[in-house]
Amino acid sequence: TKLVYAGPDSNKHGIENSAVAYRNLMFMCDNDGMMFAVDINTMQILWMRNNGDDTDASLVLDVAPDGVFLYTGNEVDKRGEDGGERITNVRKIDAMTGKQVWQYDIPTYFDAAVNGGVLGTPIVGQGSIGDLVIFNIARTTAPREGDLVALDKASGKVIWRRHLSNYSWSSPTLITGADGTPYGVLPDSDGAVHLFNPATGADYSVLQLGKNTEATISAYGDMLVVASYDRHIYGIKIS
C-alpha cells in the first residue's frame, strides 16, 4: 500500500527529513512546508498544517506529562526566491492534533545554494535542563553567522541566545558527564567544535578541526566522532 497526497501549494514534491513515530502515528514535513501525521496502519493522513517553507530538519518528538509534542523549524527557501518574508519559524506542535502551541521567529538570510534557517534537529532537554529546547539556526545576522537559541518548552520564551560567528547546519548533541552534568556539542562551518554549557550557551572549550563540519556529532561515553570537509573522520576524547 502507499500514500499519495497533495497540499494546497504542492510543487516541489519531496521529503528530505527522517520520519519520527509515536505508537501508530508517523510525522514528517515536506519541501513545500507541509507538516502532517499519518496512521501507519491505514496510511491515512490524520492532520496536515502549513509551516510556511521547506523543512529539511527531522522533527523531534517529546513525550511529556502534559502531552505529546513535536519541535520543528523551517528554513528560508521558497520564500526567498521572490523576495518574500525572510524569517525562520521555530514551532512547538501538539502531535495529536497538529495545533500550534507556540512559535519563535528569527530573521534569516536567503541564499539559493546555502539556505539559512533550521537545518539540524534541536536538543530536547533532559534532567537539569528538562525545561529547555535548544535550536541551531544558520545564517541569521549575516550570511556566514548563526545563533544557538534556548527556548522554554512550556512558553517558547527565550532563556538564552548565543551568537555564532560561523553558522552551523549540524544538530547540537547533548551528552551527560559521569556526575550527571549535561554538556552540549556543536561543530560549525569554520571547522570549530564547541563544547558548551546547555544551561547558558557559553563555551567550555573549542577545538579547531580546520574545515567545515556539517555532520552531527555522534557520542558514546567520553568519545565524540565526527567527519569533516577535510576528508577525515575524527575521534575526540572529552576529559
mmCIF file of C-alpha atoms in Angstrom:
data_model
loop_
_atom_site.group_PDB
_atom_site.id
_atom_site.type_symbol
_atom_site.label_atom_id
_atom_site.label_comp_id
_atom_site.label_asym_id
_atom_site.label_seq_id
_atom_site.Cartn_x
_atom_site.Cartn_y
_atom_site.Cartn_z
ATOM 1 C CA THR A 1 0.000 0.000 0.000
ATOM 2 C CA LYS A 2 1.085 3.607 -0.360
ATOM 3 C CA LEU A 3 0.060 7.154 0.452
ATOM 4 C CA VAL A 4 -0.365 9.788 -2.244
ATOM 5 C CA TYR A 5 -1.162 13.296 -1.055
ATOM 6 C CA ALA A 6 -1.218 16.911 -2.164
ATOM 7 C CA GLY A 7 -1.159 20.070 -0.102
ATOM 8 C CA PRO A 8 -2.593 23.473 -1.088
ATOM 9 C CA ASP A 9 0.773 24.515 -2.570
ATOM 10 C CA SER A 10 2.410 21.304 -3.777
ATOM 11 C CA ASN A 11 5.097 21.818 -6.402
ATOM 12 C CA LYS A 12 8.418 20.590 -5.014
ATOM 13 C CA HIS A 13 7.241 17.063 -4.171
ATOM 14 C CA GLY A 14 9.935 15.887 -1.796
ATOM 15 C CA ILE A 15 10.586 14.918 1.820
ATOM 16 C CA GLU A 16 14.198 15.333 2.946
ATOM 17 C CA ASN A 17 13.805 14.694 6.668
ATOM 18 C CA SER A 18 13.503 11.419 8.525
ATOM 19 C CA ALA A 19 10.061 10.484 9.801
ATOM 20 C CA VAL A 20 9.505 10.295 13.556
ATOM 21 C CA ALA A 21 6.964 7.893 15.037
ATOM 22 C CA TYR A 22 4.817 7.579 18.147
ATOM 23 C CA ARG A 23 2.838 4.327 18.503
ATOM 24 C CA ASN A 24 0.875 4.006 15.232
ATOM 25 C CA LEU A 25 1.483 7.610 14.165
ATOM 26 C CA MET A 26 4.224 8.873 11.856
ATOM 27 C CA PHE A 27 5.132 12.557 11.448
ATOM 28 C CA MET A 28 7.124 14.397 8.761
ATOM 29 C CA CYS A 29 7.480 17.653 6.797
ATOM 30 C CA ASP A 30 7.946 18.207 3.080
ATOM 31 C CA ASN A 31 9.711 20.688 0.798
ATOM 32 C CA ASP A 32 6.531 22.713 0.311
ATOM 33 C CA GLY A 33 6.291 23.393 4.044
ATOM 34 C CA MET A 34 3.518 20.924 4.808
ATOM 35 C CA MET A 35 3.724 19.045 8.109
ATOM 36 C CA PHE A 36 1.479 16.051 8.623
ATOM 37 C CA ALA A 37 0.619 12.979 10.674
ATOM 38 C CA VAL A 38 -0.101 9.576 9.141
ATOM 39 C CA ASP A 39 -1.687 6.496 10.709
ATOM 40 C CA ILE A 40 0.734 3.806 9.532
ATOM 41 C CA ASN A 41 -1.894 1.065 9.928
ATOM 42 C CA THR A 42 -4.272 2.674 7.436
ATOM 43 C CA MET A 43 -1.948 5.087 5.548
ATOM 44 C CA GLN A 44 -4.461 7.871 6.130
ATOM 45 C CA ILE A 45 -3.469 11.457 6.895
ATOM 46 C CA LEU A 46 -4.827 12.468 10.308
ATOM 47 C CA TRP A 47 -3.892 16.150 10.140
ATOM 48 C CA MET A 48 -1.891 18.474 7.930
ATOM 49 C CA ARG A 49 -0.670 22.032 8.530
ATOM 50 C CA ASN A 50 1.354 24.550 6.532
ATOM 51 C CA ASN A 51 4.593 25.635 8.244
ATOM 52 C CA GLY A 52 5.369 28.185 5.543
ATOM 53 C CA ASP A 53 8.546 26.889 3.917
ATOM 54 C CA ASP A 54 10.810 23.936 3.194
ATOM 55 C CA THR A 55 11.703 21.867 6.258
ATOM 56 C CA ASP A 56 14.782 19.659 5.868
ATOM 57 C CA ALA A 57 15.474 19.001 9.549
ATOM 58 C CA SER A 58 13.783 15.959 11.066
ATOM 59 C CA LEU A 59 11.066 16.600 13.615
ATOM 60 C CA VAL A 60 11.860 15.868 17.258
ATOM 61 C CA LEU A 61 9.186 14.265 19.416
ATOM 62 C CA ASP A 62 8.821 14.835 23.155
ATOM 63 C CA VAL A 63 6.519 12.681 25.276
ATOM 64 C CA ALA A 64 5.756 14.957 28.233
ATOM 65 C CA PRO A 65 3.415 14.704 31.240
ATOM 66 C CA ASP A 66 1.033 17.184 29.580
ATOM 67 C CA GLY A 67 1.003 15.611 26.120
ATOM 68 C CA VAL A 68 2.995 14.514 23.089
ATOM 69 C CA PHE A 69 4.684 17.335 21.196
ATOM 70 C CA LEU A 70 6.775 17.951 18.090
ATOM 71 C CA TYR A 71 9.529 20.562 17.736
ATOM 72 C CA THR A 72 10.322 21.840 14.265
ATOM 73 C CA GLY A 73 11.904 24.744 12.404
ATOM 74 C CA ASN A 74 11.814 25.694 8.731
ATOM 75 C CA GLU A 75 14.340 27.476 6.528
ATOM 76 C CA VAL A 76 14.240 30.428 4.139
ATOM 77 C CA ASP A 77 13.966 28.712 0.769
ATOM 78 C CA LYS A 78 10.907 29.236 -1.425
ATOM 79 C CA ARG A 79 10.005 32.460 0.427
ATOM 80 C CA GLY A 80 13.363 33.978 -0.554
ATOM 81 C CA GLU A 81 13.045 33.298 -4.267
ATOM 82 C CA ASP A 82 10.507 36.073 -4.822
ATOM 83 C CA GLY A 83 11.741 38.430 -2.114
ATOM 84 C CA GLY A 84 9.204 37.167 0.407
ATOM 85 C CA GLU A 85 9.448 37.069 4.191
ATOM 86 C CA ARG A 86 12.928 36.033 5.260
ATOM 87 C CA ILE A 87 12.110 34.721 8.700
ATOM 88 C CA THR A 88 12.810 31.295 10.170
ATOM 89 C CA ASN A 89 9.897 29.953 12.226
ATOM 90 C CA VAL A 90 10.566 27.627 15.159
ATOM 91 C CA ARG A 91 7.475 25.865 16.486
ATOM 92 C CA LYS A 92 6.100 23.547 19.128
ATOM 93 C CA ILE A 93 3.198 21.475 17.787
ATOM 94 C CA ASP A 94 0.691 19.221 19.560
ATOM 95 C CA ALA A 95 1.397 15.868 17.895
ATOM 96 C CA MET A 96 -2.127 14.559 18.416
ATOM 97 C CA THR A 97 -3.972 17.481 16.812
ATOM 98 C CA GLY A 98 -1.450 19.439 14.717
ATOM 99 C CA LYS A 99 -2.294 22.612 16.637
ATOM 100 C CA GLN A 100 0.500 25.078 17.316
ATOM 101 C CA VAL A 101 1.480 25.602 20.963
ATOM 102 C CA TRP A 102 3.946 28.459 20.322
ATOM 103 C CA GLN A 103 6.151 29.996 17.638
ATOM 104 C CA TYR A 104 9.502 31.824 17.752
ATOM 105 C CA ASP A 105 10.659 33.851 14.720
ATOM 106 C CA ILE A 106 14.181 34.949 13.811
ATOM 107 C CA PRO A 107 15.378 36.896 10.705
ATOM 108 C CA THR A 108 17.413 34.721 8.341
ATOM 109 C CA TYR A 109 19.375 35.325 5.127
ATOM 110 C CA PHE A 110 18.358 33.751 1.833
ATOM 111 C CA ASP A 111 20.815 32.009 -0.462
ATOM 112 C CA ALA A 112 19.522 29.525 -3.030
ATOM 113 C CA ALA A 113 22.659 27.378 -2.695
ATOM 114 C CA VAL A 114 23.144 27.578 1.081
ATOM 115 C CA ASN A 115 19.796 28.044 2.824
ATOM 116 C CA GLY A 116 19.567 29.777 6.156
ATOM 117 C CA GLY A 117 17.362 28.563 8.963
ATOM 118 C CA VAL A 118 16.993 25.327 10.891
ATOM 119 C CA LEU A 119 18.949 22.578 9.135
ATOM 120 C CA GLY A 120 19.509 20.330 12.168
ATOM 121 C CA THR A 121 17.321 18.885 14.897
ATOM 122 C CA PRO A 122 17.119 20.622 18.290
ATOM 123 C CA ILE A 123 18.218 19.384 21.692
ATOM 124 C CA VAL A 124 15.149 18.491 23.747
ATOM 125 C CA GLY A 125 16.423 18.988 27.279
ATOM 126 C CA GLN A 126 16.509 16.336 29.966
ATOM 127 C CA GLY A 127 17.393 16.312 33.656
ATOM 128 C CA SER A 128 18.570 19.699 34.928
ATOM 129 C CA ILE A 129 17.771 21.318 31.545
ATOM 130 C CA GLY A 130 14.484 19.458 31.115
ATOM 131 C CA ASP A 131 12.597 22.726 30.627
ATOM 132 C CA LEU A 132 14.655 23.758 27.553
ATOM 133 C CA VAL A 133 14.670 23.064 23.826
ATOM 134 C CA ILE A 134 17.804 24.309 22.025
ATOM 135 C CA PHE A 135 17.769 25.163 18.298
ATOM 136 C CA ASN A 136 20.726 25.835 15.991
ATOM 137 C CA ILE A 137 19.761 28.448 13.373
ATOM 138 C CA ALA A 138 22.057 29.115 10.413
ATOM 139 C CA ARG A 139 22.773 32.372 8.579
ATOM 140 C CA THR A 140 20.996 34.820 10.877
ATOM 141 C CA THR A 141 22.524 38.285 11.382
ATOM 142 C CA ALA A 142 24.993 37.912 8.477
ATOM 143 C CA PRO A 143 25.451 35.378 5.656
ATOM 144 C CA ARG A 144 28.181 33.453 7.492
ATOM 145 C CA GLU A 145 26.855 33.790 11.041
ATOM 146 C CA GLY A 146 24.277 31.977 13.126
ATOM 147 C CA ASP A 147 22.659 31.587 16.525
ATOM 148 C CA LEU A 148 22.011 28.965 19.179
ATOM 149 C CA VAL A 149 18.724 29.691 20.932
ATOM 150 C CA ALA A 150 17.380 28.020 24.081
ATOM 151 C CA LEU A 151 13.613 28.312 24.489
ATOM 152 C CA ASP A 152 11.374 27.433 27.392
ATOM 153 C CA LYS A 153 9.439 24.293 26.432
ATOM 154 C CA ALA A 154 6.201 25.488 28.009
ATOM 155 C CA SER A 155 6.071 29.072 26.723
ATOM 156 C CA GLY A 156 8.581 29.439 23.875
ATOM 157 C CA LYS A 157 10.239 32.291 25.784
ATOM 158 C CA VAL A 158 13.951 32.870 25.052
ATOM 159 C CA ILE A 159 16.036 31.692 28.014
ATOM 160 C CA TRP A 160 19.353 32.436 26.325
ATOM 161 C CA ARG A 161 20.562 33.248 22.831
ATOM 162 C CA ARG A 162 24.163 32.755 21.808
ATOM 163 C CA HIS A 163 25.596 34.307 18.618
ATOM 164 C CA LEU A 164 27.891 32.182 16.413
ATOM 165 C CA SER A 165 30.477 33.943 14.256
ATOM 166 C CA ASN A 166 30.282 30.959 11.877
ATOM 167 C CA TYR A 167 26.940 29.291 11.132
ATOM 168 C CA SER A 168 26.311 25.586 11.532
ATOM 169 C CA TRP A 169 23.991 23.122 9.803
ATOM 170 C CA SER A 170 24.573 20.400 12.393
ATOM 171 C CA SER A 171 22.250 19.143 15.086
ATOM 172 C CA PRO A 172 23.613 20.029 18.532
ATOM 173 C CA THR A 173 24.378 16.919 20.588
ATOM 174 C CA LEU A 174 23.561 16.532 24.292
ATOM 175 C CA ILE A 175 25.899 14.407 26.408
ATOM 176 C CA THR A 176 25.915 13.733 30.140
ATOM 177 C CA GLY A 177 29.019 13.564 32.325
ATOM 178 C CA ALA A 178 29.651 10.832 34.889
ATOM 179 C CA ASP A 179 28.437 13.220 37.600
ATOM 180 C CA GLY A 180 25.204 13.928 35.731
ATOM 181 C CA THR A 181 26.284 17.322 34.358
ATOM 182 C CA PRO A 182 24.859 17.989 30.843
ATOM 183 C CA TYR A 183 27.097 19.257 28.036
ATOM 184 C CA GLY A 184 26.281 20.401 24.514
ATOM 185 C CA VAL A 185 28.481 19.806 21.468
ATOM 186 C CA LEU A 186 28.195 21.642 18.137
ATOM 187 C CA PRO A 187 30.566 21.828 15.126
ATOM 188 C CA ASP A 188 30.428 24.833 12.785
ATOM 189 C CA SER A 189 31.184 25.853 9.196
ATOM 190 C CA ASP A 190 34.686 27.082 10.133
ATOM 191 C CA GLY A 191 35.687 23.669 11.470
ATOM 192 C CA ALA A 192 35.409 24.550 15.163
ATOM 193 C CA VAL A 193 33.827 22.089 17.592
ATOM 194 C CA HIS A 194 32.173 23.821 20.542
ATOM 195 C CA LEU A 195 31.744 22.091 23.910
ATOM 196 C CA PHE A 196 29.208 24.343 25.628
ATOM 197 C CA ASN A 197 27.038 24.680 28.697
ATOM 198 C CA PRO A 198 23.437 23.967 27.583
ATOM 199 C CA ALA A 199 22.092 25.928 30.570
ATOM 200 C CA THR A 200 23.763 29.177 29.437
ATOM 201 C CA GLY A 201 25.147 28.677 25.915
ATOM 202 C CA ALA A 202 28.706 29.596 26.988
ATOM 203 C CA ASP A 203 31.644 27.561 25.652
ATOM 204 C CA TYR A 204 33.705 25.376 27.947
ATOM 205 C CA SER A 205 36.188 24.593 25.186
ATOM 206 C CA VAL A 206 36.671 24.937 21.409
ATOM 207 C CA LEU A 207 38.624 22.518 19.201
ATOM 208 C CA GLN A 208 39.605 23.598 15.680
ATOM 209 C CA LEU A 209 39.424 20.866 13.005
ATOM 210 C CA GLY A 210 40.198 23.253 10.130
ATOM 211 C CA LYS A 211 37.318 22.880 7.651
ATOM 212 C CA ASN A 212 33.531 22.993 7.526
ATOM 213 C CA THR A 213 31.954 20.260 9.624
ATOM 214 C CA GLU A 214 28.295 19.790 8.674
ATOM 215 C CA ALA A 215 27.793 16.347 10.186
ATOM 216 C CA THR A 216 26.126 15.874 13.539
ATOM 217 C CA ILE A 217 28.499 14.588 16.199
ATOM 218 C CA SER A 218 27.986 11.048 17.498
ATOM 219 C CA ALA A 219 28.802 10.484 21.157
ATOM 220 C CA TYR A 220 29.445 7.420 23.305
ATOM 221 C CA GLY A 221 30.724 7.835 26.832
ATOM 222 C CA ASP A 222 33.602 10.325 26.645
ATOM 223 C CA MET A 223 34.244 9.788 22.914
ATOM 224 C CA LEU A 224 32.954 12.031 20.124
ATOM 225 C CA VAL A 225 33.115 11.014 16.450
ATOM 226 C CA VAL A 226 32.566 13.372 13.509
ATOM 227 C CA ALA A 227 33.531 13.717 9.832
ATOM 228 C CA SER A 228 34.778 16.953 8.258
ATOM 229 C CA TYR A 229 35.166 18.553 4.819
ATOM 230 C CA ASP A 230 38.906 17.875 5.081
ATOM 231 C CA ARG A 231 38.066 14.209 4.311
ATOM 232 C CA HIS A 232 38.905 12.914 7.765
ATOM 233 C CA ILE A 233 36.850 11.257 10.486
ATOM 234 C CA TYR A 234 37.846 12.398 13.965
ATOM 235 C CA GLY A 235 37.633 10.635 17.321
ATOM 236 C CA ILE A 236 37.723 13.246 20.086
ATOM 237 C CA LYS A 237 38.096 12.446 23.810
ATOM 238 C CA ILE A 238 36.359 14.628 26.377
ATOM 239 C CA SER A 239 38.021 14.966 29.758
#
